[in-house]
mmCIF file of C-alpha atoms in Angstrom:
data_model
loop_
_atom_site.group_PDB
_atom_site.id
_atom_site.type_symbol
_atom_site.label_atom_id
_atom_site.label_comp_id
_atom_site.label_asym_id
_atom_site.label_seq_id
_atom_site.Cartn_x
_atom_site.Cartn_y
_atom_site.Cartn_z
ATOM 1 C CA UNK A 1 103.051 90.304 118.334
ATOM 2 C CA UNK A 2 103.328 86.682 117.268
ATOM 3 C CA UNK A 3 104.382 84.873 114.085
ATOM 4 C CA UNK A 4 102.556 86.174 111.018
ATOM 5 C CA UNK A 5 102.075 84.790 107.528
ATOM 6 C CA UNK A 6 100.648 86.935 104.702
ATOM 7 C CA UNK A 7 99.568 85.388 101.417
ATOM 8 C CA UNK A 8 97.470 86.059 98.346
ATOM 9 C CA UNK A 9 94.478 83.824 97.688
ATOM 10 C CA UNK A 10 93.251 83.323 94.101
ATOM 11 C CA UNK A 11 89.717 84.300 93.157
ATOM 12 C CA UNK A 12 87.481 81.219 92.992
ATOM 13 C CA UNK A 13 86.572 80.090 89.485
ATOM 14 C CA UNK A 14 83.381 81.751 88.296
ATOM 15 C CA UNK A 15 83.311 84.055 91.322
ATOM 16 C CA UNK A 16 84.090 87.725 91.870
ATOM 17 C CA UNK A 17 86.583 89.008 94.424
ATOM 18 C CA UNK A 18 83.796 89.865 96.884
ATOM 19 C CA UNK A 19 82.091 86.479 96.458
ATOM 20 C CA UNK A 20 85.382 84.696 97.170
ATOM 21 C CA UNK A 21 85.966 86.864 100.262
ATOM 22 C CA UNK A 22 82.428 86.055 101.453
ATOM 23 C CA UNK A 23 83.170 82.346 101.073
ATOM 24 C CA UNK A 24 86.277 82.698 103.233
ATOM 25 C CA UNK A 25 84.277 84.597 105.867
ATOM 26 C CA UNK A 26 81.764 81.749 105.969
ATOM 27 C CA UNK A 27 84.465 79.095 106.329
ATOM 28 C CA UNK A 28 86.115 80.952 109.202
ATOM 29 C CA UNK A 29 82.799 81.421 110.984
ATOM 30 C CA UNK A 30 81.998 77.731 110.562
ATOM 31 C CA UNK A 31 85.325 76.924 112.240
ATOM 32 C CA UNK A 32 84.309 79.094 115.183
ATOM 33 C CA UNK A 33 86.095 82.318 114.267
ATOM 34 C CA UNK A 34 84.649 85.448 115.889
ATOM 35 C CA UNK A 35 84.654 88.700 113.951
ATOM 36 C CA UNK A 36 86.506 91.485 115.777
ATOM 37 C CA UNK A 37 86.322 94.693 113.801
ATOM 38 C CA UNK A 38 88.224 95.640 110.679
ATOM 39 C CA UNK A 39 91.769 96.361 109.522
ATOM 40 C CA UNK A 40 93.736 98.021 106.753
ATOM 41 C CA UNK A 41 97.295 98.035 105.438
ATOM 42 C CA UNK A 42 98.364 100.506 102.750
ATOM 43 C CA UNK A 43 101.464 101.375 100.781
ATOM 44 C CA UNK A 44 102.467 104.626 99.061
ATOM 45 C CA UNK A 45 105.327 104.599 96.549
ATOM 46 C CA UNK A 46 107.850 107.433 96.102
ATOM 47 C CA UNK A 47 110.514 107.861 93.426
ATOM 48 C CA UNK A 48 113.819 109.496 94.252
ATOM 49 C CA UNK A 49 114.410 112.674 92.199
ATOM 50 C CA UNK A 50 117.403 114.740 91.167
ATOM 51 C CA UNK A 51 119.664 111.744 90.518
ATOM 52 C CA UNK A 52 122.747 113.330 88.959
ATOM 53 C CA UNK A 53 124.766 110.108 88.727
ATOM 54 C CA UNK A 54 122.605 108.678 85.948
ATOM 55 C CA UNK A 55 121.750 105.634 88.040
ATOM 56 C CA UNK A 56 118.137 104.362 88.004
ATOM 57 C CA UNK A 57 116.064 106.054 90.705
ATOM 58 C CA UNK A 58 115.274 103.949 93.732
ATOM 59 C CA UNK A 59 111.878 103.581 95.347
ATOM 60 C CA UNK A 60 110.772 104.412 98.869
ATOM 61 C CA UNK A 61 107.699 102.650 100.230
ATOM 62 C CA UNK A 62 105.742 104.229 103.086
ATOM 63 C CA UNK A 63 103.344 101.782 104.736
ATOM 64 C CA UNK A 64 100.624 102.045 107.391
ATOM 65 C CA UNK A 65 98.968 99.325 109.441
ATOM 66 C CA UNK A 66 95.798 99.832 111.489
ATOM 67 C CA UNK A 67 97.289 97.603 114.186
ATOM 68 C CA UNK A 68 99.889 100.326 114.832
ATOM 69 C CA UNK A 69 97.954 103.567 114.177
ATOM 70 C CA UNK A 70 100.526 105.923 115.703
ATOM 71 C CA UNK A 71 103.411 104.822 113.502
ATOM 72 C CA UNK A 72 104.325 103.994 109.925
ATOM 73 C CA UNK A 73 107.084 102.067 108.223
ATOM 74 C CA UNK A 74 109.389 103.429 105.517
ATOM 75 C CA UNK A 75 111.257 100.879 103.417
ATOM 76 C CA UNK A 76 113.938 102.048 101.020
ATOM 77 C CA UNK A 77 114.385 99.771 98.013
ATOM 78 C CA UNK A 78 117.265 97.455 98.833
ATOM 79 C CA UNK A 79 117.266 98.624 102.463
ATOM 80 C CA UNK A 80 117.371 100.048 105.041
ATOM 81 C CA UNK A 81 114.024 100.654 106.737
ATOM 82 C CA UNK A 82 112.787 102.730 109.630
ATOM 83 C CA UNK A 83 109.787 103.012 111.890
ATOM 84 C CA UNK A 84 108.480 106.553 112.368
ATOM 85 C CA UNK A 85 105.486 108.298 113.874
ATOM 86 C CA UNK A 86 102.409 109.226 111.856
ATOM 87 C CA UNK A 87 103.824 112.678 111.022
ATOM 88 C CA UNK A 88 106.265 111.028 108.628
ATOM 89 C CA UNK A 89 103.689 111.557 105.847
ATOM 90 C CA UNK A 90 103.917 115.321 106.443
ATOM 91 C CA UNK A 91 107.702 115.092 106.214
ATOM 92 C CA UNK A 92 107.441 113.338 102.835
ATOM 93 C CA UNK A 93 105.436 116.300 101.485
ATOM 94 C CA UNK A 94 108.209 118.655 102.587
ATOM 95 C CA UNK A 95 110.783 116.401 100.902
ATOM 96 C CA UNK A 96 109.029 116.518 97.523
ATOM 97 C CA UNK A 97 112.177 117.916 95.905
ATOM 98 C CA UNK A 98 113.853 114.594 96.757
ATOM 99 C CA UNK A 99 110.948 112.104 96.686
ATOM 100 C CA UNK A 100 108.080 112.250 94.194
ATOM 101 C CA UNK A 101 104.830 110.457 95.010
ATOM 102 C CA UNK A 102 103.991 107.880 92.329
ATOM 103 C CA UNK A 103 100.385 108.851 91.667
ATOM 104 C CA UNK A 104 98.019 105.958 91.087
ATOM 105 C CA UNK A 105 100.395 103.435 92.669
ATOM 106 C CA UNK A 106 98.852 103.384 96.140
ATOM 107 C CA UNK A 107 97.802 99.851 97.100
ATOM 108 C CA UNK A 108 95.800 98.907 100.150
ATOM 109 C CA UNK A 109 94.147 95.896 101.739
ATOM 110 C CA UNK A 110 91.002 96.328 103.825
ATOM 111 C CA UNK A 111 88.706 93.815 105.422
ATOM 112 C CA UNK A 112 87.595 91.994 108.544
ATOM 113 C CA UNK A 113 89.543 90.673 111.540
ATOM 114 C CA UNK A 114 88.680 87.331 113.093
ATOM 115 C CA UNK A 115 89.842 85.755 116.334
ATOM 116 C CA UNK A 116 90.015 81.978 116.662
ATOM 117 C CA UNK A 117 91.667 80.730 119.857
ATOM 118 C CA UNK A 118 95.293 81.950 119.633
ATOM 119 C CA UNK A 119 94.966 82.892 115.960
ATOM 120 C CA UNK A 120 94.194 86.321 114.524
ATOM 121 C CA UNK A 121 93.022 86.206 110.895
ATOM 122 C CA UNK A 122 92.587 89.180 108.567
ATOM 123 C CA UNK A 123 90.782 88.748 105.253
ATOM 124 C CA UNK A 124 91.357 91.720 102.958
ATOM 125 C CA UNK A 125 90.373 92.953 99.523
ATOM 126 C CA UNK A 126 93.455 94.414 97.834
ATOM 127 C CA UNK A 127 92.657 97.525 95.813
ATOM 128 C CA UNK A 128 94.553 99.866 93.532
ATOM 129 C CA UNK A 129 92.998 102.909 91.846
ATOM 130 C CA UNK A 130 89.569 101.914 93.232
ATOM 131 C CA UNK A 131 89.747 98.498 91.527
ATOM 132 C CA UNK A 132 89.940 95.187 93.385
ATOM 133 C CA UNK A 133 93.148 93.425 92.407
ATOM 134 C CA UNK A 134 93.139 90.427 94.716
ATOM 135 C CA UNK A 135 92.585 88.913 98.140
ATOM 136 C CA UNK A 136 95.029 88.937 101.037
ATOM 137 C CA UNK A 137 94.984 86.647 104.050
ATOM 138 C CA UNK A 138 97.051 87.396 107.146
ATOM 139 C CA UNK A 139 97.289 84.762 109.855
ATOM 140 C CA UNK A 140 99.028 85.539 113.134
ATOM 141 C CA UNK A 141 99.695 82.930 115.801
ATOM 142 C CA UNK A 142 99.766 85.119 118.896
ATOM 143 C CA UNK A 143 101.117 82.522 121.333
ATOM 144 C CA UNK A 144 104.595 82.249 119.798
ATOM 145 C CA UNK A 145 107.292 84.508 118.305
ATOM 146 C CA UNK A 146 109.582 81.836 116.825
ATOM 147 C CA UNK A 147 108.478 80.577 113.380
ATOM 148 C CA UNK A 148 110.304 77.278 113.700
ATOM 149 C CA UNK A 149 108.329 76.406 116.830
ATOM 150 C CA UNK A 150 104.852 76.935 115.389
ATOM 151 C CA UNK A 151 104.894 76.795 111.588
ATOM 152 C CA UNK A 152 103.431 73.281 111.308
ATOM 153 C CA UNK A 153 100.523 74.296 113.536
ATOM 154 C CA UNK A 154 99.963 77.483 111.524
ATOM 155 C CA UNK A 155 99.987 75.609 108.228
ATOM 156 C CA UNK A 156 97.493 73.054 109.504
ATOM 157 C CA UNK A 157 95.177 75.855 110.625
ATOM 158 C CA UNK A 158 95.458 77.687 107.301
ATOM 159 C CA UNK A 159 94.687 74.488 105.404
ATOM 160 C CA UNK A 160 91.441 74.197 107.364
ATOM 161 C CA UNK A 161 89.950 77.197 105.535
ATOM 162 C CA UNK A 162 92.311 77.801 102.581
ATOM 163 C CA UNK A 163 92.694 74.187 101.501
ATOM 164 C CA UNK A 164 95.329 73.767 98.765
ATOM 165 C CA UNK A 165 95.847 77.553 98.719
ATOM 166 C CA UNK A 166 97.580 77.458 102.104
ATOM 167 C CA UNK A 167 101.093 78.904 101.560
ATOM 168 C CA UNK A 168 104.508 77.532 102.331
ATOM 169 C CA UNK A 169 106.611 79.219 104.985
ATOM 170 C CA UNK A 170 107.403 82.833 103.990
ATOM 171 C CA UNK A 171 110.891 83.464 102.639
ATOM 172 C CA UNK A 172 111.296 86.383 105.065
ATOM 173 C CA UNK A 173 111.790 83.774 107.810
ATOM 174 C CA UNK A 174 113.991 81.304 105.944
ATOM 175 C CA UNK A 175 116.331 84.015 104.631
ATOM 176 C CA UNK A 176 117.428 85.155 108.095
ATOM 177 C CA UNK A 177 120.896 84.068 109.298
ATOM 178 C CA UNK A 178 119.310 82.361 112.302
ATOM 179 C CA UNK A 179 116.747 80.684 110.053
ATOM 180 C CA UNK A 180 113.359 79.758 111.475
ATOM 181 C CA UNK A 181 114.462 80.340 115.056
ATOM 182 C CA UNK A 182 114.902 84.110 114.840
ATOM 183 C CA UNK A 183 112.066 85.939 116.670
ATOM 184 C CA UNK A 184 109.471 87.454 114.338
ATOM 185 C CA UNK A 185 108.760 91.201 114.334
ATOM 186 C CA UNK A 186 106.488 93.734 112.615
ATOM 187 C CA UNK A 187 109.002 94.229 109.799
ATOM 188 C CA UNK A 188 108.472 90.593 108.771
ATOM 189 C CA UNK A 189 104.742 91.226 108.399
ATOM 190 C CA UNK A 190 105.095 94.450 106.415
ATOM 191 C CA UNK A 191 107.739 92.904 104.147
ATOM 192 C CA UNK A 192 105.261 90.194 103.226
ATOM 193 C CA UNK A 193 102.578 92.786 102.459
ATOM 194 C CA UNK A 194 105.056 94.737 100.331
ATOM 195 C CA UNK A 195 105.868 91.595 98.340
ATOM 196 C CA UNK A 196 102.154 90.870 97.868
ATOM 197 C CA UNK A 197 101.418 94.472 96.817
ATOM 198 C CA UNK A 198 104.285 94.393 94.299
ATOM 199 C CA UNK A 199 102.747 91.320 92.656
ATOM 200 C CA UNK A 200 99.309 92.907 92.638
ATOM 201 C CA UNK A 201 100.606 96.016 90.818
ATOM 202 C CA UNK A 202 101.597 93.805 87.894
ATOM 203 C CA UNK A 203 98.250 92.015 87.631
ATOM 204 C CA UNK A 204 95.407 92.760 85.282
ATOM 205 C CA UNK A 205 92.153 94.177 86.653
ATOM 206 C CA UNK A 206 89.917 91.327 87.813
ATOM 207 C CA UNK A 207 86.290 90.747 86.747
ATOM 208 C CA UNK A 208 83.740 92.387 89.067
ATOM 209 C CA UNK A 209 86.495 94.502 90.533
ATOM 210 C CA UNK A 210 84.932 97.909 91.102
ATOM 211 C CA UNK A 211 85.003 98.957 94.747
ATOM 212 C CA UNK A 212 82.054 100.814 96.216
#
């Protein structure tokens, strides 16, 4: 796994979510990107129950990524996190007296994967309750694991098809004690998706947002 940046791309003016995604597909293909299947990332939210102390209940996020189909990631609000096998979902059902699934809060991003030289790009439609809420773009530079060594190259590549919507370096890298020279890992990627999904939950439903 290399260095990964996840960002949300705004819907083009006068366009629907799908039309904007189609435009991004076209730009990537014009650059020479080759489509290589599909991907998904999803996130289920659980509330803690039975809190006798009167403190606000914390949230537990359980996330899946098609790149790692045999495992999932559980992130407790405020930390810590753990990586578990796919049976963790079954365990959560058995722990329903402690964690209650927040119905209607599942968010997922699905779309196409593209390969361009050492870059892997994933263009996804973010949905919640069968409504499109936004567009996610994940760019992974597979030839490096240190953000500080490759960020300028990544940004230049993202600008080639995102233009002014290309993001700045993710805070998940700059907030580490070692800064940009700490090796990236899968937790960095999923943290960025969790941040994006949290923003999407607060957004209004977009025009032309029904998902077939």
